[in-house]
Each structure stands twice: as C-alpha cells, then as structure tokens.
Amino acid sequence: MSGGISTGAPAGRGWLVNALVTVVLWGVWGAFSGLSPQRGFPETLVYVVWALTMVPPALVVLKQAGWRLDRSPRAIGYGLAVGLLGAGGQMLLFYAVARGPAYLIFPIISLSPVVTIAMSFLLMGERTGRLGALGILLALLALPTFDFAPGSGGAGASAAWLLPAVAVMLCWGVQAYFMKAANHVTSAESIFVYMTLSGLALAPVAWAMTDTGRAINWGLDGPGLAAAIQLLNAVGALTLVFAFRYGKAIIVAPLANAGAPLATALISLAVLHVVPGPLKTLGIVLALTASLLLAIEPDAVDPDTEDEPTAAAI
C-alpha cells in the first residue's frame, strides 16, 4: 500500500509525522477560519468551498497511487461512511449553531474522541500503555476548555441545539473509528477520494441552506480567502487519514483533537495577539502535556502496519 512521499521518518513513526502535520495545518486553519464569514461569506458556502478544496489533494494522492482506486464494495462502503459521517456532522453543526450558543455546543462536540476511543477499545481491541492512557485522559480534559466561554451568550429558552450537538459528536467520533477500520481493508488514497466525493455530494445541501436574502461577499476576501484557508483543512484531513493508517485510533484521535486547538491557541497568541483566559491557559498546558505523552507512547504504532514503509501523504 502506497503511503505517498517519504519523509525519512524513523520506522514506526509515520503515524506521528502525519498526525503532527494535521495538528499544524488544522491549528492554522482554526486560527483563521472565521475570517471569511466575518467578511460576509456565509459558513454554508464555506462548506461548499471546502468540498472543492478536497479535490486537488485527492487528485495528487490518486496520481501517486497510479490512478488505482479501490472499487470493491467494502472500500466504497467504508470510504463513503467516513465521508458522509464527516460531512453530515458538518451539516448538523450548521443547524445546531443556528439554534444554540456556540460556547456550549463546541465543548460537547470536542468530546468526539471519547466515542472513537471507546469503539476502538471495544471493537478493535486497541490498547495503550500508561503514558498513552495518561495522555488520553489529559487530552479529553483539555478539549472542552478551548471552546468554553461562559457569559458569551445565553443558552436560549429551548435545548433544540442539544440533540444536534450530540449527533455531531457521535458522527465525528464514529467517523474517526471508521477511518481507522477502513485502513485495514483499503488504501488510504482510496479512503480520501471517497471522502472527497461524499463532501461534494452534500455541497448542494449546504448551498440550499444558505440565506440568499443576505448580502454575500463574492470578492477575493470571500470565496478566495475561504479557499486558501480551507485548503489547509483539506490537506490536514488527508494527513489524518495516513496518521490513522499507521497509528492506533486510540492514540491518534485524542492527539489530533487536542493538538489542533492547542496550535490554534498558540498561533492566535503569537500572530493575532489574542490572550487566552485562565481556563484556556489551563487547556493549553493540559493539551501540550497530553501531546507530548501521546507522541512518546511506545505502543502507538498499529502492529498490522509497523512493517510497512512510513511516509507522509503530501
């Protein structure tokens, strides 16, 4: 199975290289992802742009694989499951944030690694050592602190946002599990191509959800800026697929989900001069500690792939 362009990483560390690339790319993406909506380009259309930015990296890895796309029923099923769970969760997120406070919704969603860890532990029998277990615990404790901002808005009279928020958490937690499971039956390149097709399939839904009664910025700082930012998201998703290819889901999921907001917080501090409050500072410390523990965990490599060449997707 091809893993893309070699990075020269030590054997057994391909998962870590790809996971760290994901953390950096998603960290930068997270720091600047709000710019295009702030400039009048709706988030639903940002989704459409994101789906389109998935195409170039999909073509790159497909070319690297010799244009060989696994068309077996299992590959198609797993690939579409990963893609539709991710894209469908994003659709539900639009619904939730339109009806409830983001400061309560995102901490719920950030717990999606709990679902991944539980499924990987019970269904795939994944285990980790003491360092990994401590890292997972610290990562789960850190995740909600990055989005929790009490007093930034009311919860509203109803909890119409709660079930969609929980559904998003479940979608993205199950998606990460299937991303790992899919790597046992097909190539990472094929998984990403089917993820891209799934995202494109739901683009018309996002377009239909757009409030066309509002003025939409079609200038360069609208869709153009969104494309530049969302390309980071798309390439990060690709390297995440390869991280799951070589590493255990029980390790990769909390590392990526805790490391990315950590990177966002540090970039916001350094570039945007956004000073985090005490709670977010605690989250940064917890996430940094968790990331270090997960990175040095000796039992993070998937034994089914440890003899394969380690590589980065891009």
PDB file of N, CA and C in Angstrom, residues 134-191:
ATOM      1  N   LEU A 134      -2.505   8.106  30.214  1.00  0.00           N
ATOM      2  CA  LEU A 134      -2.464   9.413  30.863  1.00  0.00           C
ATOM      3  C   LEU A 134      -2.625  10.528  29.827  1.00  0.00           C
ATOM      4  N   GLY A 135      -1.981  10.369  28.674  1.00  0.00           N
ATOM      5  CA  GLY A 135      -2.108  11.361  27.615  1.00  0.00           C
ATOM      6  C   GLY A 135      -3.531  11.487  27.119  1.00  0.00           C
ATOM      7  N   ILE A 136      -4.217  10.357  26.948  1.00  0.00           N
ATOM      8  CA  ILE A 136      -5.616  10.368  26.523  1.00  0.00           C
ATOM      9  C   ILE A 136      -6.483  11.103  27.538  1.00  0.00           C
ATOM     10  N   LEU A 137      -6.279  10.809  28.814  1.00  0.00           N
ATOM     11  CA  LEU A 137      -7.060  11.453  29.872  1.00  0.00           C
ATOM     12  C   LEU A 137      -6.845  12.966  29.859  1.00  0.00           C
ATOM     13  N   LEU A 138      -5.593  13.396  29.774  1.00  0.00           N
ATOM     14  CA  LEU A 138      -5.299  14.835  29.772  1.00  0.00           C
ATOM     15  C   LEU A 138      -5.870  15.517  28.524  1.00  0.00           C
ATOM     16  N   ALA A 139      -5.816  14.825  27.386  1.00  0.00           N
ATOM     17  CA  ALA A 139      -6.363  15.393  26.153  1.00  0.00           C
ATOM     18  C   ALA A 139      -7.865  15.589  26.270  1.00  0.00           C
ATOM     19  N   LEU A 140      -8.551  14.600  26.833  1.00  0.00           N
ATOM     20  CA  LEU A 140     -10.001  14.707  26.984  1.00  0.00           C
ATOM     21  C   LEU A 140     -10.372  15.815  27.964  1.00  0.00           C
ATOM     22  N   LEU A 141      -9.545  16.007  28.997  1.00  0.00           N
ATOM     23  CA  LEU A 141      -9.798  17.093  29.945  1.00  0.00           C
ATOM     24  C   LEU A 141      -9.548  18.456  29.301  1.00  0.00           C
ATOM     25  N   ALA A 142      -8.587  18.508  28.371  1.00  0.00           N
ATOM     26  CA  ALA A 142      -8.219  19.790  27.763  1.00  0.00           C
ATOM     27  C   ALA A 142      -9.222  20.243  26.718  1.00  0.00           C
ATOM     28  N   LEU A 143      -9.802  19.295  25.976  1.00  0.00           N
ATOM     29  CA  LEU A 143     -10.606  19.647  24.813  1.00  0.00           C
ATOM     30  C   LEU A 143     -11.721  20.656  25.090  1.00  0.00           C
ATOM     31  N   PRO A 144     -12.575  20.437  26.093  1.00  0.00           N
ATOM     32  CA  PRO A 144     -13.685  21.392  26.277  1.00  0.00           C
ATOM     33  C   PRO A 144     -13.238  22.789  26.671  1.00  0.00           C
ATOM     34  N   THR A 145     -12.054  22.933  27.265  1.00  0.00           N
ATOM     35  CA  THR A 145     -11.628  24.249  27.750  1.00  0.00           C
ATOM     36  C   THR A 145     -11.363  25.225  26.617  1.00  0.00           C
ATOM     37  N   PHE A 146     -11.047  24.720  25.407  1.00  0.00           N
ATOM     38  CA  PHE A 146     -10.716  25.610  24.315  1.00  0.00           C
ATOM     39  C   PHE A 146     -11.932  26.349  23.771  1.00  0.00           C
ATOM     40  N   ASP A 147     -13.119  25.765  23.938  1.00  0.00           N
ATOM     41  CA  ASP A 147     -14.316  26.387  23.385  1.00  0.00           C
ATOM     42  C   ASP A 147     -15.270  26.897  24.443  1.00  0.00           C
ATOM     43  N   PHE A 148     -14.976  26.627  25.694  1.00  0.00           N
ATOM     44  CA  PHE A 148     -15.898  27.040  26.752  1.00  0.00           C
ATOM     45  C   PHE A 148     -15.666  28.500  27.107  1.00  0.00           C
ATOM     46  N   ALA A 149     -16.709  29.297  26.948  1.00  0.00           N
ATOM     47  CA  ALA A 149     -16.606  30.736  27.228  1.00  0.00           C
ATOM     48  C   ALA A 149     -17.881  31.199  27.917  1.00  0.00           C
ATOM     49  N   PRO A 150     -18.046  30.931  29.209  1.00  0.00           N
ATOM     50  CA  PRO A 150     -19.273  31.298  29.911  1.00  0.00           C
ATOM     51  C   PRO A 150     -19.508  32.792  29.850  1.00  0.00           C
ATOM     52  N   GLY A 151     -20.780  33.129  29.669  1.00  0.00           N
ATOM     53  CA  GLY A 151     -21.147  34.535  29.644  1.00  0.00           C
ATOM     54  C   GLY A 151     -21.084  35.162  28.271  1.00  0.00           C
ATOM     55  N   SER A 152     -20.709  34.336  27.216  1.00  0.00           N
ATOM     56  CA  SER A 152     -20.627  34.904  25.879  1.00  0.00           C
ATOM     57  C   SER A 152     -21.944  34.864  25.134  1.00  0.00           C
ATOM     58  N   GLY A 153     -22.963  34.347  25.768  1.00  0.00           N
ATOM     59  CA  GLY A 153     -24.274  34.303  25.136  1.00  0.00           C
ATOM     60  C   GLY A 153     -25.209  33.446  25.933  1.00  0.00           C
ATOM     61  N   GLY A 154     -26.481  33.649  25.784  1.00  0.00           N
ATOM     62  CA  GLY A 154     -27.463  32.878  26.534  1.00  0.00           C
ATOM     63  C   GLY A 154     -27.719  31.540  25.896  1.00  0.00           C
ATOM     64  N   ALA A 155     -28.190  30.599  26.696  1.00  0.00           N
ATOM     65  CA  ALA A 155     -28.454  29.263  26.186  1.00  0.00           C
ATOM     66  C   ALA A 155     -29.781  29.185  25.465  1.00  0.00           C
ATOM     67  N   GLY A 156     -30.607  30.196  25.597  1.00  0.00           N
ATOM     68  CA  GLY A 156     -31.880  30.187  24.914  1.00  0.00           C
ATOM     69  C   GLY A 156     -32.947  29.505  25.735  1.00  0.00           C
ATOM     70  N   ALA A 157     -34.155  29.655  25.274  1.00  0.00           N
ATOM     71  CA  ALA A 157     -35.295  29.112  26.020  1.00  0.00           C
ATOM     72  C   ALA A 157     -35.431  27.619  25.840  1.00  0.00           C
ATOM     73  N   SER A 158     -34.901  27.069  24.754  1.00  0.00           N
ATOM     74  CA  SER A 158     -35.054  25.639  24.494  1.00  0.00           C
ATOM     75  C   SER A 158     -33.690  25.019  24.270  1.00  0.00           C
ATOM     76  N   ALA A 159     -33.682  23.701  24.264  1.00  0.00           N
ATOM     77  CA  ALA A 159     -32.429  22.976  24.026  1.00  0.00           C
ATOM     78  C   ALA A 159     -32.492  22.308  22.665  1.00  0.00           C
ATOM     79  N   ALA A 160     -33.064  23.011  21.677  1.00  0.00           N
ATOM     80  CA  ALA A 160     -33.183  22.453  20.330  1.00  0.00           C
ATOM     81  C   ALA A 160     -31.817  22.180  19.717  1.00  0.00           C
ATOM     82  N   TRP A 161     -30.786  22.812  20.283  1.00  0.00           N
ATOM     83  CA  TRP A 161     -29.435  22.629  19.768  1.00  0.00           C
ATOM     84  C   TRP A 161     -28.736  21.411  20.369  1.00  0.00           C
ATOM     85  N   LEU A 162     -29.255  20.893  21.491  1.00  0.00           N
ATOM     86  CA  LEU A 162     -28.528  19.865  22.237  1.00  0.00           C
ATOM     87  C   LEU A 162     -28.426  18.554  21.459  1.00  0.00           C
ATOM     88  N   LEU A 163     -29.554  18.051  20.965  1.00  0.00           N
ATOM     89  CA  LEU A 163     -29.517  16.782  20.235  1.00  0.00           C
ATOM     90  C   LEU A 163     -28.664  16.875  18.971  1.00  0.00           C
ATOM     91  N   PRO A 164     -28.781  17.952  18.168  1.00  0.00           N
ATOM     92  CA  PRO A 164     -27.871  18.063  17.022  1.00  0.00           C
ATOM     93  C   PRO A 164     -26.409  18.112  17.435  1.00  0.00           C
ATOM     94  N   ALA A 165     -26.097  18.793  18.540  1.00  0.00           N
ATOM     95  CA  ALA A 165     -24.705  18.873  19.002  1.00  0.00           C
ATOM     96  C   ALA A 165     -24.185  17.487  19.384  1.00  0.00           C
ATOM     97  N   VAL A 166     -25.004  16.725  20.095  1.00  0.00           N
ATOM     98  CA  VAL A 166     -24.619  15.364  20.469  1.00  0.00           C
ATOM     99  C   VAL A 166     -24.470  14.503  19.217  1.00  0.00           C
ATOM    100  N   ALA A 167     -25.369  14.721  18.243  1.00  0.00           N
ATOM    101  CA  ALA A 167     -25.300  13.954  16.998  1.00  0.00           C
ATOM    102  C   ALA A 167     -24.005  14.242  16.252  1.00  0.00           C
ATOM    103  N   VAL A 168     -23.570  15.511  16.244  1.00  0.00           N
ATOM    104  CA  VAL A 168     -22.297  15.859  15.604  1.00  0.00           C
ATOM    105  C   VAL A 168     -21.144  15.153  16.309  1.00  0.00           C
ATOM    106  N   MET A 169     -21.158  15.166  17.632  1.00  0.00           N
ATOM    107  CA  MET A 169     -20.125  14.487  18.400  1.00  0.00           C
ATOM    108  C   MET A 169     -20.066  13.000  18.024  1.00  0.00           C
ATOM    109  N   LEU A 170     -21.229  12.370  17.940  1.00  0.00           N
ATOM    110  CA  LEU A 170     -21.279  10.950  17.595  1.00  0.00           C
ATOM    111  C   LEU A 170     -20.797  10.714  16.165  1.00  0.00           C
ATOM    112  N   CYS A 171     -21.243  11.578  15.239  1.00  0.00           N
ATOM    113  CA  CYS A 171     -20.826  11.436  13.836  1.00  0.00           C
ATOM    114  C   CYS A 171     -19.318  11.485  13.707  1.00  0.00           C
ATOM    115  N   TRP A 172     -18.708  12.477  14.342  1.00  0.00           N
ATOM    116  CA  TRP A 172     -17.264  12.650  14.167  1.00  0.00           C
ATOM    117  C   TRP A 172     -16.471  11.630  14.965  1.00  0.00           C
ATOM    118  N   GLY A 173     -17.018  11.164  16.081  1.00  0.00           N
ATOM    119  CA  GLY A 173     -16.355  10.105  16.821  1.00  0.00           C
ATOM    120  C   GLY A 173     -16.381   8.789  16.070  1.00  0.00           C
ATOM    121  N   VAL A 174     -17.550   8.454  15.509  1.00  0.00           N
ATOM    122  CA  VAL A 174     -17.685   7.220  14.723  1.00  0.00           C
ATOM    123  C   VAL A 174     -16.875   7.332  13.433  1.00  0.00           C
ATOM    124  N   GLN A 175     -16.850   8.543  12.849  1.00  0.00           N
ATOM    125  CA  GLN A 175     -16.069   8.742  11.627  1.00  0.00           C
ATOM    126  C   GLN A 175     -14.601   8.372  11.846  1.00  0.00           C
ATOM    127  N   ALA A 176     -14.025   8.836  12.949  1.00  0.00           N
ATOM    128  CA  ALA A 176     -12.619   8.540  13.223  1.00  0.00           C
ATOM    129  C   ALA A 176     -12.401   7.039  13.385  1.00  0.00           C
ATOM    130  N   TYR A 177     -13.357   6.354  14.019  1.00  0.00           N
ATOM    131  CA  TYR A 177     -13.241   4.897  14.156  1.00  0.00           C
ATOM    132  C   TYR A 177     -13.249   4.230  12.782  1.00  0.00           C
ATOM    133  N   PHE A 178     -14.204   4.636  11.935  1.00  0.00           N
ATOM    134  CA  PHE A 178     -14.291   4.038  10.603  1.00  0.00           C
ATOM    135  C   PHE A 178     -13.078   4.394   9.750  1.00  0.00           C
ATOM    136  N   MET A 179     -12.490   5.576   9.990  1.00  0.00           N
ATOM    137  CA  MET A 179     -11.293   5.949   9.259  1.00  0.00           C
ATOM    138  C   MET A 179     -10.169   4.960   9.546  1.00  0.00           C
ATOM    139  N   LYS A 180     -10.067   4.540  10.806  1.00  0.00           N
ATOM    140  CA  LYS A 180      -9.064   3.548  11.165  1.00  0.00           C
ATOM    141  C   LYS A 180      -9.439   2.171  10.615  1.00  0.00           C
ATOM    142  N   ALA A 181     -10.701   1.792  10.799  1.00  0.00           N
ATOM    143  CA  ALA A 181     -11.144   0.474  10.333  1.00  0.00           C
ATOM    144  C   ALA A 181     -10.992   0.352   8.821  1.00  0.00           C
ATOM    145  N   ALA A 182     -11.269   1.450   8.095  1.00  0.00           N
ATOM    146  CA  ALA A 182     -11.159   1.424   6.636  1.00  0.00           C
ATOM    147  C   ALA A 182      -9.744   1.163   6.189  1.00  0.00           C
ATOM    148  N   ASN A 183      -8.763   1.644   6.945  1.00  0.00           N
ATOM    149  CA  ASN A 183      -7.368   1.458   6.575  1.00  0.00           C
ATOM    150  C   ASN A 183      -6.930   0.009   6.656  1.00  0.00           C
ATOM    151  N   HIS A 184      -7.735  -0.821   7.293  1.00  0.00           N
ATOM    152  CA  HIS A 184      -7.423  -2.252   7.349  1.00  0.00           C
ATOM    153  C   HIS A 184      -7.943  -2.993   6.126  1.00  0.00           C
ATOM    154  N   VAL A 185      -8.793  -2.354   5.314  1.00  0.00           N
ATOM    155  CA  VAL A 185      -9.395  -3.055   4.180  1.00  0.00           C
ATOM    156  C   VAL A 185      -9.116  -2.389   2.836  1.00  0.00           C
ATOM    157  N   THR A 186      -8.613  -1.167   2.833  1.00  0.00           N
ATOM    158  CA  THR A 186      -8.348  -0.478   1.567  1.00  0.00           C
ATOM    159  C   THR A 186      -7.234   0.537   1.758  1.00  0.00           C
ATOM    160  N   SER A 187      -6.826   1.161   0.674  1.00  0.00           N
ATOM    161  CA  SER A 187      -5.721   2.118   0.733  1.00  0.00           C
ATOM    162  C   SER A 187      -6.188   3.454   1.289  1.00  0.00           C
ATOM    163  N   ALA A 188      -5.252   4.172   1.901  1.00  0.00           N
ATOM    164  CA  ALA A 188      -5.571   5.497   2.419  1.00  0.00           C
ATOM    165  C   ALA A 188      -5.955   6.439   1.287  1.00  0.00           C
ATOM    166  N   GLU A 189      -5.348   6.258   0.111  1.00  0.00           N
ATOM    167  CA  GLU A 189      -5.687   7.098  -1.030  1.00  0.00           C
ATOM    168  C   GLU A 189      -7.141   6.926  -1.433  1.00  0.00           C
ATOM    169  N   SER A 190      -7.604   5.676  -1.467  1.00  0.00           N
ATOM    170  CA  SER A 190      -8.996   5.425  -1.838  1.00  0.00           C
ATOM    171  C   SER A 190      -9.957   5.996  -0.805  1.00  0.00           C
ATOM    172  N   ILE A 191      -9.594   5.870   0.469  1.00  0.00           N
ATOM    173  CA  ILE A 191     -10.446   6.429   1.528  1.00  0.00           C
ATOM    174  C   ILE A 191     -10.630   7.922   1.318  1.00  0.00           C
TER     175      ILE A 191
END
